[in-house]
Amino acid sequence: MAEATVGVGGLKYDHKKRYRPPELNVFLALILIVGVFELLGQMLPYMNGQSFLFDTQGRFGSIFNEARLQIIILQVAIIGIIALGVTQVIITGGIDLSSGSIVGATAMIAMSFAQVAEVNGNPHTRAVFFEQGWLDLPVLIPVLVGLACGLLAGLVNGVLVAYTRIPPFIATLGMMVAARGVAKWWTKGQPVSFPTESYAAIGSGMMPVYIFIGLAVLFYLIMRHTVYGKHTYAIGSNMDAARMSGINVQRHLTLVYTIAGGLAAIAAIVLSSKNLTAQAGMGVMYELDAIAMAVIGGISLQGGRGSIIGTCLGALIFGVIISGFTFLRLDAYYQEMAKGAIIVGAVVLDQWRQRRAANRM
Amino acid sequence: MSEYILETRNLTKHYGGVHALEEASFAIRKGEHVAIMGDNGAGKSTFVRQITGVERPTRGEIHFDGQKVEFAGPIEAREAGIEAVFQTLALADHLDVPDNLFLGREKTKWNWLGPFRRLDYKAMHADTLAALEKTGVKIPSIRNTIQYMSGGQRQCVAIARTATFHSKLTIMDEPTAALGVQETAQVENIVRTLKEQGEPLILISHNMRQVMDLCDRIVVFRRGRICANLIAKDVTGEEVVAYITGAKTQPDYSVEGAV
Ligand SMILES: Nc1ncnc2c1ncn2[C@@H]1O[C@H](COP(=O)(O)OP(=O)(O)O)[C@@H](O)[C@H]1O
Ligand SMILES: [Mg+2]
């Protein structure tokens, strides 16, 4: 065999058969799901042969239905940002249930530093900091305040998980409840609205998508090419080994949870800017959607396995499913049921794949 | 300067009520290969965990390379020059061979980035190949995760790890317990290389032939205490076994006695 080359110690080894990255399977699943929606669009009688993916009416420059593609990615971009952090937490073998509440609290607090002084020519008396006169502040201030909130919440999560040895599920559950409390307490339940133009620009148009893609590339590089990434995988793979190898596991876990909190804060800023308002109920259930994206993308809940690319593909699958159900004009109820089934299905599939890989060797 | 690379005085470790290690006074010379033998639960691994900084001893002193040391963690012990292959291998399943070899002391670039400094995969890859060359281990591809490797291959990765970083003292806790004949021979070859290079070694093993072959001295642990200290070429296997089972005792055990 021409391709069979020799490994260390003279063992025969076929590099071509080396391995199929798990992301490839996720990608194939994505194609499959798109295909199913395309097919259903053609076949279901009430759909009149509409296409899910392609531009059949010559509305766009390319053959694709660009509007739909944009919507698919736009509606997952913000939760996708959260999922980037959740992915890292899950790779360490942990879980973060607090990100949705951190979004709520951060959005409220950041937004209150981003309010305008005048609405329609009248003083904005309902602004949170009207009396203090903290209005029309430069955009950097709400952004930094928001980031600080998220990082602080993440830091608390991290310290609890790393130093008190509370299970991550419990520690972040506590933060989930507490941060939601902060979100409600901040304005006694009142929404915070009318941001400055520069704050509103952060989440306008396709900005959420660009921010998501930028962060995804950044964290792909970090997870793949830096000591931080390697240690994150090592801790999730075998915490004792990581410790014995001299990794400061506690400090590292704290850092991972802090970064996850920071990413939730970025999502909060983008979301509140996009909606031009912040409400205490913002981000409810986002943590579960983010976890679902990661799991669908092949991140193992046992830790040690998965990648940012997987999560991005998971996010896309998520977006395709939501869009697909809308496209087929199915009720949102079915959407949620299907989402649940897909999450469980992804985990089952992953475990099955693991067993099969073990048998093949 | 002391002639000993490592010396412990009355080293003691209690886990709650369990007296796993009691008053262990042990010494190993530079260049010497010492075997530690003893029944399961005799306290051998506990002893290793104390001198490698994985745990803090309840009592007692450790002197390494002429200085009293109190390692706060395994990194410190390793930085001081103690390399250990632990009984429960300290390997991460989902990482590949170079990643495991360099775990915790990666070769990096752009170090100003702190925790986000860049991994130098190329250099680590090359060094891994060189290290494995030395051990003669057979591994199909070092880029595969070690998850599905055989016990022997994993052990060799762990041993290659200690061989890569020139240490002042190497410790191996039952390195061949799970290995086949050929793999055991490979590990023994590595041990001989260490001997030729004059690197001291503490070898924990149940394999009498191996110990007689590779070691200068045998220290026997029994119920958390050191109960015998024997020159390998002066004793027979039966005698050693008698000490391990407690059939024979060496009442006035002392380091100086046998050294
Ligand atoms: N972390 C621990 N907590 C409680 N008891 C322990 C712990 N580690 C070891 N022991 C006990 O200490 C004794 C010595 O164990 P160990 O050093 O592993 O023995 P050996 O390596 O000689 O087989 C055993 O009785 C074991 O059960
Ligand atoms: Mg042991």
XYZ file of C-alpha atoms and ligand atoms in Angstrom:
648
model
C 0.000 0.000 0.000
C 1.406 3.308 -1.038
C -0.315 5.351 1.653
C 0.602 3.103 4.528
C 3.518 4.686 6.210
C 5.335 3.897 9.351
C 4.619 5.227 12.802
C 6.973 5.525 15.742
C 8.668 2.215 16.449
C 7.961 0.726 13.029
C 4.218 0.093 13.397
C 2.298 0.170 10.163
C 0.003 3.094 10.070
C -2.385 4.433 7.495
C -2.408 8.198 7.719
C -5.347 8.547 5.398
C -7.596 6.578 7.662
C -6.277 8.443 10.618
C -9.378 10.008 11.853
C -12.495 11.820 10.959
C -12.912 14.954 12.994
C -16.170 14.804 14.964
C -16.993 18.259 13.608
C -17.405 16.651 10.207
C -20.308 14.596 11.536
C -21.945 17.714 12.920
C -21.456 19.411 9.593
C -23.060 16.482 7.781
C -25.967 16.662 10.225
C -26.352 20.343 9.367
C -26.487 19.554 5.643
C -28.935 16.752 6.288
C -31.289 18.973 8.282
C -31.168 21.699 5.625
C -31.903 19.001 3.053
C -34.898 17.767 4.989
C -36.426 21.255 5.159
C -35.710 21.820 1.472
C -37.413 18.535 0.630
C -40.413 19.217 2.868
C -40.803 22.628 1.252
C -40.983 20.955 -2.140
C -43.243 18.127 -1.083
C -45.762 19.366 1.464
C -48.873 20.322 -0.474
C -49.563 23.593 1.362
C -46.006 24.875 0.721
C -46.539 25.265 -3.031
C -43.026 24.062 -3.806
C -41.210 26.834 -1.940
C -37.487 26.490 -1.505
C -35.886 26.681 1.936
C -32.397 27.421 0.789
C -32.535 28.767 -2.755
C -33.620 32.013 -4.283
C -36.423 31.024 -6.629
C -37.778 34.502 -7.296
C -34.533 36.171 -8.389
C -34.563 38.499 -5.400
C -30.873 38.210 -4.626
C -27.567 38.298 -6.447
C -26.730 34.681 -5.695
C -28.661 31.457 -6.014
C -29.358 31.392 -2.273
C -32.202 32.907 -0.336
C -29.877 35.371 1.334
C -32.550 36.854 3.548
C -33.186 33.481 5.151
C -29.489 32.752 5.603
C -29.061 36.113 7.304
C -31.959 35.469 9.632
C -30.658 32.014 10.488
C -27.322 33.311 11.637
C -28.636 36.565 13.124
C -31.026 34.777 15.456
C -28.321 32.510 16.837
C -25.467 35.030 16.955
C -26.224 36.396 20.413
C -26.818 33.070 22.118
C -23.862 31.817 20.083
C -21.635 34.326 21.886
C -22.779 32.839 25.197
C -22.237 29.336 23.829
C -18.568 30.142 23.167
C -18.062 30.592 26.913
C -20.312 27.716 27.888
C -18.286 25.498 25.576
C -15.111 26.216 27.499
C -16.837 25.542 30.795
C -18.231 22.231 29.542
C -14.817 21.209 28.203
C -13.441 21.542 31.749
C -16.150 19.072 32.783
C -18.347 21.767 34.333
C -21.611 23.450 33.436
C -22.814 27.042 33.543
C -26.489 27.596 34.230
C -26.105 31.267 35.067
C -25.395 32.814 31.657
C -29.024 33.681 30.870
C -29.434 35.519 34.173
C -26.075 37.225 33.751
C -27.410 38.489 30.419
C -30.444 39.916 32.209
C -28.517 41.632 34.992
C -25.772 42.920 32.719
C -28.216 44.249 30.147
C -30.098 46.213 32.816
C -26.988 47.679 34.403
C -25.122 48.448 31.181
C -28.176 49.982 29.563
C -28.749 52.339 32.470
C -25.345 53.872 31.751
C -26.217 54.268 28.063
C -29.378 56.362 28.249
C -29.917 59.604 26.380
C -30.608 62.930 28.099
C -33.520 63.952 25.907
C -36.331 61.988 24.322
C -38.249 63.827 21.581
C -36.949 67.129 22.921
C -38.099 66.442 26.497
C -35.763 65.648 29.387
C -35.528 61.891 29.889
C -36.853 61.953 33.447
C -37.368 58.217 33.618
C -33.714 57.492 33.006
C -32.188 55.417 35.799
C -29.484 57.974 36.545
C -31.553 61.061 35.748
C -30.919 62.648 39.145
C -27.196 61.965 38.992
C -27.147 63.379 35.476
C -25.272 60.379 34.093
C -26.771 60.702 30.657
C -25.363 60.798 27.138
C -22.207 59.106 28.434
C -19.572 57.933 25.957
C -20.347 54.414 24.752
C -17.200 53.030 26.372
C -18.688 53.495 29.848
C -21.763 51.238 29.530
C -19.636 48.702 27.668
C -16.977 48.602 30.370
C -19.547 48.582 33.172
C -21.374 45.716 31.464
C -18.190 43.743 30.941
C -17.210 44.281 34.559
C -20.595 42.945 35.717
C -20.298 39.791 33.645
C -16.679 39.182 34.585
C -17.493 39.654 38.258
C -20.405 37.206 38.127
C -18.202 34.731 36.272
C -15.435 35.236 38.813
C -17.821 34.406 41.645
C -18.901 31.263 39.774
C -15.291 30.315 39.222
C -14.188 30.871 42.791
C -17.149 28.857 44.082
C -16.462 25.977 41.731
C -12.680 25.953 42.049
C -12.124 26.692 45.716
C -15.183 25.493 47.599
C -15.644 22.360 45.491
C -19.367 22.953 45.180
C -20.530 21.079 42.074
C -20.648 23.549 39.136
C -24.314 22.721 38.664
C -25.149 24.057 42.128
C -22.765 27.013 42.132
C -24.035 28.347 38.827
C -27.627 27.554 39.753
C -27.163 29.874 42.710
C -25.788 32.551 40.403
C -28.676 31.977 38.012
C -31.200 32.831 40.721
C -29.143 35.626 42.283
C -28.306 37.415 39.022
C -31.941 37.344 37.990
C -32.685 38.934 41.338
C -30.177 41.676 40.601
C -31.788 42.270 37.206
C -35.195 42.802 38.831
C -33.890 44.791 41.791
C -31.876 47.228 39.682
C -34.932 49.233 38.529
C -37.574 47.513 40.647
C -38.730 45.737 37.520
C -38.918 48.765 35.210
C -37.469 48.354 31.702
C -34.511 50.557 30.765
C -34.851 52.205 27.362
C -33.665 54.927 24.986
C -29.953 54.234 24.550
C -27.561 56.656 22.918
C -26.979 56.293 19.192
C -23.500 54.951 19.624
C -24.725 52.277 22.056
C -27.565 51.358 19.723
C -25.037 50.908 16.919
C -23.374 47.964 18.681
C -26.205 45.571 17.945
C -27.765 47.098 14.861
C -28.076 45.311 11.535
C -25.666 42.446 11.102
C -23.332 43.664 13.868
C -24.271 40.778 16.233
C -23.153 38.336 13.549
C -19.818 40.086 13.011
C -19.187 40.204 16.750
C -20.069 36.528 17.063
C -17.799 35.543 14.187
C -14.945 37.672 15.527
C -15.209 36.129 18.983
C -15.580 32.633 17.539
C -12.354 33.020 15.554
C -10.586 34.465 18.588
C -11.626 31.632 20.872
C -10.984 29.020 18.221
C -7.374 30.217 18.121
C -7.177 30.421 21.902
C -8.544 26.930 22.479
C -6.423 25.382 19.773
C -3.147 27.247 20.003
C -2.580 28.530 23.506
C -1.596 27.112 26.865
C -4.959 28.262 28.202
C -6.799 26.077 25.710
C -4.585 23.061 26.282
C -5.017 23.236 30.033
C -8.775 23.625 29.651
C -8.905 20.335 27.754
C -6.471 18.664 30.151
C -8.564 19.557 33.202
C -11.716 18.192 31.596
C -9.949 15.080 30.441
C -8.309 14.130 33.728
C -8.301 16.628 36.548
C -5.894 14.637 38.696
C -3.439 14.312 35.849
C -3.671 18.028 35.240
C -2.964 18.702 38.893
C -0.052 16.274 39.047
C 1.349 17.787 35.877
C 1.616 21.052 37.706
C -1.346 22.912 36.257
C -2.877 25.287 38.776
C -6.331 23.789 38.341
C -8.124 26.130 40.715
C -6.774 29.281 39.136
C -7.476 27.951 35.679
C -11.078 27.012 36.447
C -11.634 30.467 37.911
C -10.342 31.988 34.697
C -12.577 29.801 32.520
C -15.752 30.715 34.420
C -14.746 34.378 34.440
C -14.324 34.349 30.668
C -17.722 32.663 30.309
C -19.225 35.462 32.399
C -17.478 38.042 30.208
C -18.920 36.482 27.064
C -22.410 36.485 28.583
C -21.903 40.195 29.257
C -20.944 40.845 25.632
C -24.090 39.002 24.570
C -26.104 41.195 26.972
C -24.663 44.400 25.567
C -25.318 43.330 21.981
C -28.830 42.145 22.820
C -29.912 45.247 24.727
C -28.445 47.427 22.004
C -30.243 45.471 19.296
C -33.581 45.652 21.157
C -32.999 49.299 22.194
C -34.219 48.302 25.648
C -33.312 46.122 28.585
C -35.761 44.170 30.696
C -35.315 42.110 33.813
C -36.597 39.026 32.025
C -34.012 39.206 29.257
C -32.041 36.065 28.527
C -34.363 33.639 30.281
C -33.492 30.112 29.127
C -30.531 31.359 27.098
C -28.222 29.215 29.215
C -30.070 26.120 28.087
C -30.021 27.147 24.443
C -26.302 27.814 24.705
C -25.678 24.435 26.336
C -27.804 22.837 23.634
C -25.733 24.469 20.888
C -22.565 23.127 22.470
C -23.979 19.642 22.928
C -25.380 19.503 19.401
C -21.939 20.627 18.239
C -20.336 17.578 19.814
C -19.010 19.041 23.075
C -18.981 16.140 25.525
C -20.683 16.849 28.841
C -18.071 14.618 30.469
C -15.440 17.170 29.541
C -12.234 17.028 27.562
C -13.795 16.829 24.124
C -15.244 19.252 21.621
C -14.241 22.406 19.857
C -15.332 25.932 19.080
C -15.979 24.898 15.476
C -18.359 22.244 16.774
C -20.253 24.815 18.818
C -20.526 27.168 15.841
C -21.952 24.335 13.753
C -24.264 23.477 16.648
C -25.444 27.085 16.686
C -26.127 26.940 12.949
C -28.125 23.726 13.306
C -30.094 25.483 15.998
C -30.758 28.435 13.707
C -31.708 26.220 10.796
C -34.229 24.349 12.892
C -35.892 27.515 14.152
C -36.004 28.999 10.648
C -37.124 25.709 9.191
C -40.094 25.489 11.505
C -41.051 29.054 10.713
C -40.596 28.280 7.020
C -42.946 25.322 7.303
C -45.319 27.550 9.287
C -45.330 25.160 12.212
C -46.227 26.339 15.702
C -43.512 27.336 18.137
C -44.654 24.502 20.382
C -43.397 21.942 17.903
C -40.169 23.904 17.668
C -39.466 23.445 21.349
C -40.400 19.792 21.315
C -38.079 19.203 18.392
C -35.294 21.169 20.089
C -35.571 18.962 23.144
C -35.484 15.803 21.081
C -32.449 17.004 19.165
C -30.504 17.808 22.332
C -31.088 14.356 23.771
C -30.453 12.808 20.383
C -27.103 14.595 20.097
C -25.911 13.236 23.438
C -27.059 9.702 22.631
C -25.354 9.902 19.262
C -22.153 11.148 20.850
C -22.040 8.284 23.316
C -22.769 5.793 20.611
C -19.955 7.257 18.529
C -17.582 6.988 21.472
C -18.373 3.327 21.980
C -18.020 2.588 18.310
C -14.655 4.335 18.175
C -13.507 2.226 21.114
C -14.540 -0.969 19.368
C -12.836 -0.075 16.136
C -9.395 0.279 17.715
C 27.264 18.726 49.990
C 25.621 15.526 51.042
C 26.324 12.266 49.221
C 22.576 11.617 49.254
C 20.309 13.035 46.616
C 17.234 12.432 48.796
C 16.858 11.793 52.478
C 13.704 11.601 54.575
C 13.600 11.705 58.365
C 10.652 10.274 60.265
C 8.344 10.961 57.364
C 4.779 10.289 58.491
C 1.405 10.530 56.789
C -1.964 9.931 58.395
C -5.222 10.013 56.465
C -7.585 10.666 59.323
C -7.255 7.498 61.330
C -5.287 5.615 58.697
C -1.587 5.610 59.498
C -0.459 5.059 55.932
C 3.165 5.998 56.534
C 4.998 5.961 59.852
C 8.405 7.395 60.658
C 9.960 6.547 57.333
C 13.650 7.382 57.287
C 14.986 6.701 53.855
C 18.007 7.744 51.856
C 19.231 7.337 48.312
C 22.692 8.170 47.030
C 23.490 9.993 43.844
C 23.553 7.498 40.990
C 21.994 4.758 43.088
C 19.004 2.662 42.030
C 16.869 1.711 45.002
C 13.858 -0.595 44.905
C 10.925 -0.194 47.266
C 9.013 -3.409 47.845
C 6.106 -4.317 50.059
C 2.597 -5.698 50.094
C -0.350 -3.797 48.700
C -1.288 -1.100 51.165
C 2.169 -1.039 52.719
C 2.439 2.681 52.084
C 4.726 2.757 49.060
C 2.606 5.047 46.925
C 1.890 7.205 49.944
C 5.636 7.620 50.423
C 5.990 8.699 46.790
C 3.175 11.233 47.118
C 4.912 12.861 50.072
C 8.290 13.283 48.414
C 6.814 14.504 45.109
C 4.789 17.264 46.729
C 1.429 15.776 45.695
C 0.517 15.657 49.395
C 1.899 17.347 52.479
C 3.318 14.962 55.088
C 1.791 14.923 58.554
C 5.277 14.983 60.104
C 8.880 14.572 59.192
C 11.563 16.127 57.054
C 12.606 15.793 53.453
C 16.080 16.743 52.321
C 16.720 16.947 48.617
C 20.058 17.619 47.007
C 21.530 18.783 50.291
C 18.692 21.105 51.257
C 15.648 20.779 53.452
C 12.585 21.095 51.242
C 8.872 21.537 51.736
C 7.229 21.281 48.364
C 3.958 23.176 48.123
C 2.919 21.130 45.115
C 4.083 18.769 42.402
C 5.358 21.645 40.258
C 7.827 22.675 42.915
C 9.086 19.132 43.325
C 9.472 18.838 39.626
C 11.225 22.154 39.308
C 13.611 21.013 42.031
C 14.392 17.977 39.841
C 12.148 15.115 40.971
C 10.361 13.361 38.114
C 7.735 10.761 38.932
C 5.750 8.174 37.011
C 2.722 7.667 39.218
C 0.932 4.391 39.660
C -2.308 5.931 38.456
C -0.844 7.500 35.374
C -1.053 11.247 35.249
C -2.141 11.363 31.623
C -5.005 13.175 29.939
C -6.930 10.761 27.728
C -8.177 13.244 25.181
C -4.808 14.784 24.449
C -2.237 13.376 22.072
C 1.262 12.186 22.916
C 3.185 15.489 22.676
C 0.455 17.272 24.625
C 0.748 14.733 27.414
C 4.523 14.732 27.385
C 4.642 18.491 27.813
C 1.528 18.942 29.938
C 2.172 21.636 32.492
C 5.453 22.737 30.892
C 4.581 23.372 27.298
C 7.074 24.905 24.920
C 5.668 28.267 24.021
C 6.112 31.389 21.961
C 4.802 34.893 22.556
C 5.208 34.489 26.299
C 4.130 38.064 26.996
C 0.569 36.831 26.419
C 0.579 35.085 29.805
C -1.914 32.236 29.961
C -2.749 32.905 26.323
C 0.827 32.375 25.124
C 1.124 30.378 21.972
C 1.994 26.681 21.944
C 5.042 25.729 19.931
C 3.605 22.527 18.484
C 6.509 22.044 16.096
C 9.189 21.996 18.771
C 7.150 19.765 21.080
C 6.468 17.377 18.227
C 10.149 17.039 17.394
C 11.153 16.543 21.022
C 8.467 13.909 21.461
C 9.794 11.880 18.567
C 13.284 12.112 20.025
C 12.086 11.051 23.472
C 10.149 8.084 22.123
C 13.147 7.057 20.066
C 15.041 6.648 23.311
C 12.385 4.446 24.869
C 11.979 2.238 21.801
C 8.227 2.317 22.274
C 5.871 1.485 19.429
C 3.144 4.048 18.895
C 1.289 4.219 15.582
C 0.854 7.952 15.530
C 1.801 10.423 18.202
C -0.926 12.742 16.957
C -3.674 10.398 18.106
C -5.239 10.921 21.488
C -3.907 8.406 23.979
C -7.424 7.312 24.931
C -7.302 3.981 23.153
C -3.649 3.169 23.572
C -2.605 0.005 25.327
C -1.457 0.061 28.935
C 2.110 -0.408 27.767
C 1.978 2.440 25.304
C 0.519 4.733 27.921
C 3.146 3.696 30.401
C 5.848 4.397 27.864
C 4.411 7.841 27.243
C 4.540 8.494 30.978
C 8.098 7.223 31.175
C 9.188 9.132 28.094
C 7.867 12.172 29.872
C 10.259 11.709 32.771
C 13.080 10.819 30.395
C 12.624 13.998 28.380
C 13.313 16.334 31.227
C 16.679 15.711 32.767
C 15.970 15.222 36.399
C 18.042 14.735 39.502
C 15.873 11.896 40.754
C 13.399 9.670 38.943
C 10.645 7.780 40.737
C 8.593 5.022 39.126
C 5.622 3.551 40.968
C 4.909 0.033 39.654
C 5.768 0.956 36.072
C 5.494 -2.574 34.701
C 2.597 -3.910 36.765
C 0.185 -3.802 33.824
C 2.612 -4.576 31.021
C 3.324 -7.547 28.795
C 6.707 -9.233 28.524
C 8.012 -7.131 25.673
C 6.777 -3.873 27.086
C 8.313 -4.711 30.431
C 11.633 -5.327 28.713
C 11.389 -1.889 27.101
C 10.814 -0.196 30.412
C 13.716 -2.113 31.926
C 15.927 -0.922 29.111
C 15.052 2.660 29.902
C 15.926 2.013 33.522
C 19.323 0.631 32.471
C 19.940 3.739 30.397
C 19.282 5.849 33.456
C 21.788 3.743 35.392
C 24.437 4.224 32.720
C 23.844 7.952 32.794
C 24.292 7.898 36.554
C 20.759 9.145 37.219
C 19.351 7.930 40.538
C 16.061 6.042 40.597
C 13.497 4.855 43.102
C 11.682 1.890 41.594
C 8.560 0.494 43.215
C 7.912 -3.006 41.966
C 6.537 -6.410 42.913
C 8.719 -8.133 40.343
C 11.589 -9.808 42.203
C 13.639 -10.648 39.130
C 13.366 -7.108 37.890
C 14.375 -5.632 41.196
C 17.352 -7.980 41.559
C 18.388 -7.142 38.011
C 18.065 -3.400 38.089
C 18.594 -2.190 41.619
C 21.503 -1.818 44.004
C 19.444 -1.840 47.138
C 16.023 -2.974 48.323
C 14.004 -1.156 50.948
C 11.015 -3.080 52.287
C 7.841 -1.372 53.529
C 5.432 -3.151 55.799
C 2.280 -1.656 57.313
C 3.458 1.883 56.727
C 6.930 1.338 58.165
C 10.270 0.642 56.614
C 11.179 -2.796 57.926
C 14.281 -3.756 56.008
C 17.104 -2.277 54.022
C 19.005 -4.837 51.951
C 21.882 -4.857 49.491
C 20.462 -6.580 46.424
C 23.460 -8.730 45.644
C 23.722 -9.971 49.228
C 20.212 -11.351 49.573
C 18.094 -13.978 47.900
C 14.576 -13.521 46.656
C 13.279 -15.772 49.436
C 14.829 -13.594 52.088
C 13.254 -10.466 50.624
C 9.872 -12.169 50.519
C 10.306 -13.146 54.152
C 10.757 -9.475 55.039
C 7.759 -8.441 52.920
C 5.469 -10.947 54.636
C 6.866 -10.175 58.056
C 8.246 -13.679 58.566
C 11.623 -12.097 59.101
C 12.410 -8.732 60.650
C 15.418 -6.487 60.796
C 14.969 -4.951 64.229
C 17.739 -2.401 64.095
C 16.896 -1.056 60.690
C 18.958 1.980 59.900
C 19.893 3.763 56.754
C 23.570 3.544 57.542
C 23.300 -0.178 58.227
C 22.956 -1.223 54.654
C 24.181 1.738 52.706
N -6.214 9.432 50.303
C -6.278 8.422 51.193
N -7.181 8.445 52.188
C -7.264 7.438 53.086
N -6.481 6.360 53.089
C -5.556 6.269 52.118
C -5.405 7.288 51.119
N -4.406 6.920 50.284
C -3.958 5.739 50.740
N -4.625 5.338 51.840
C -4.388 4.117 52.612
O -3.028 4.121 52.962
C -2.509 2.822 52.919
C -1.275 2.799 52.033
O -1.664 2.917 50.694
P -0.635 2.978 49.480
O 0.450 3.909 49.824
O -1.386 3.229 48.229
O -0.070 1.488 49.446
P 0.870 0.771 48.388
O 1.211 1.741 47.315
O 2.055 0.331 49.171
O 0.109 -0.407 47.866
C -3.625 1.921 52.439
O -4.192 1.289 53.570
C -4.588 2.862 51.791
O -5.886 2.367 51.886
Mg 0.807 1.708 45.323
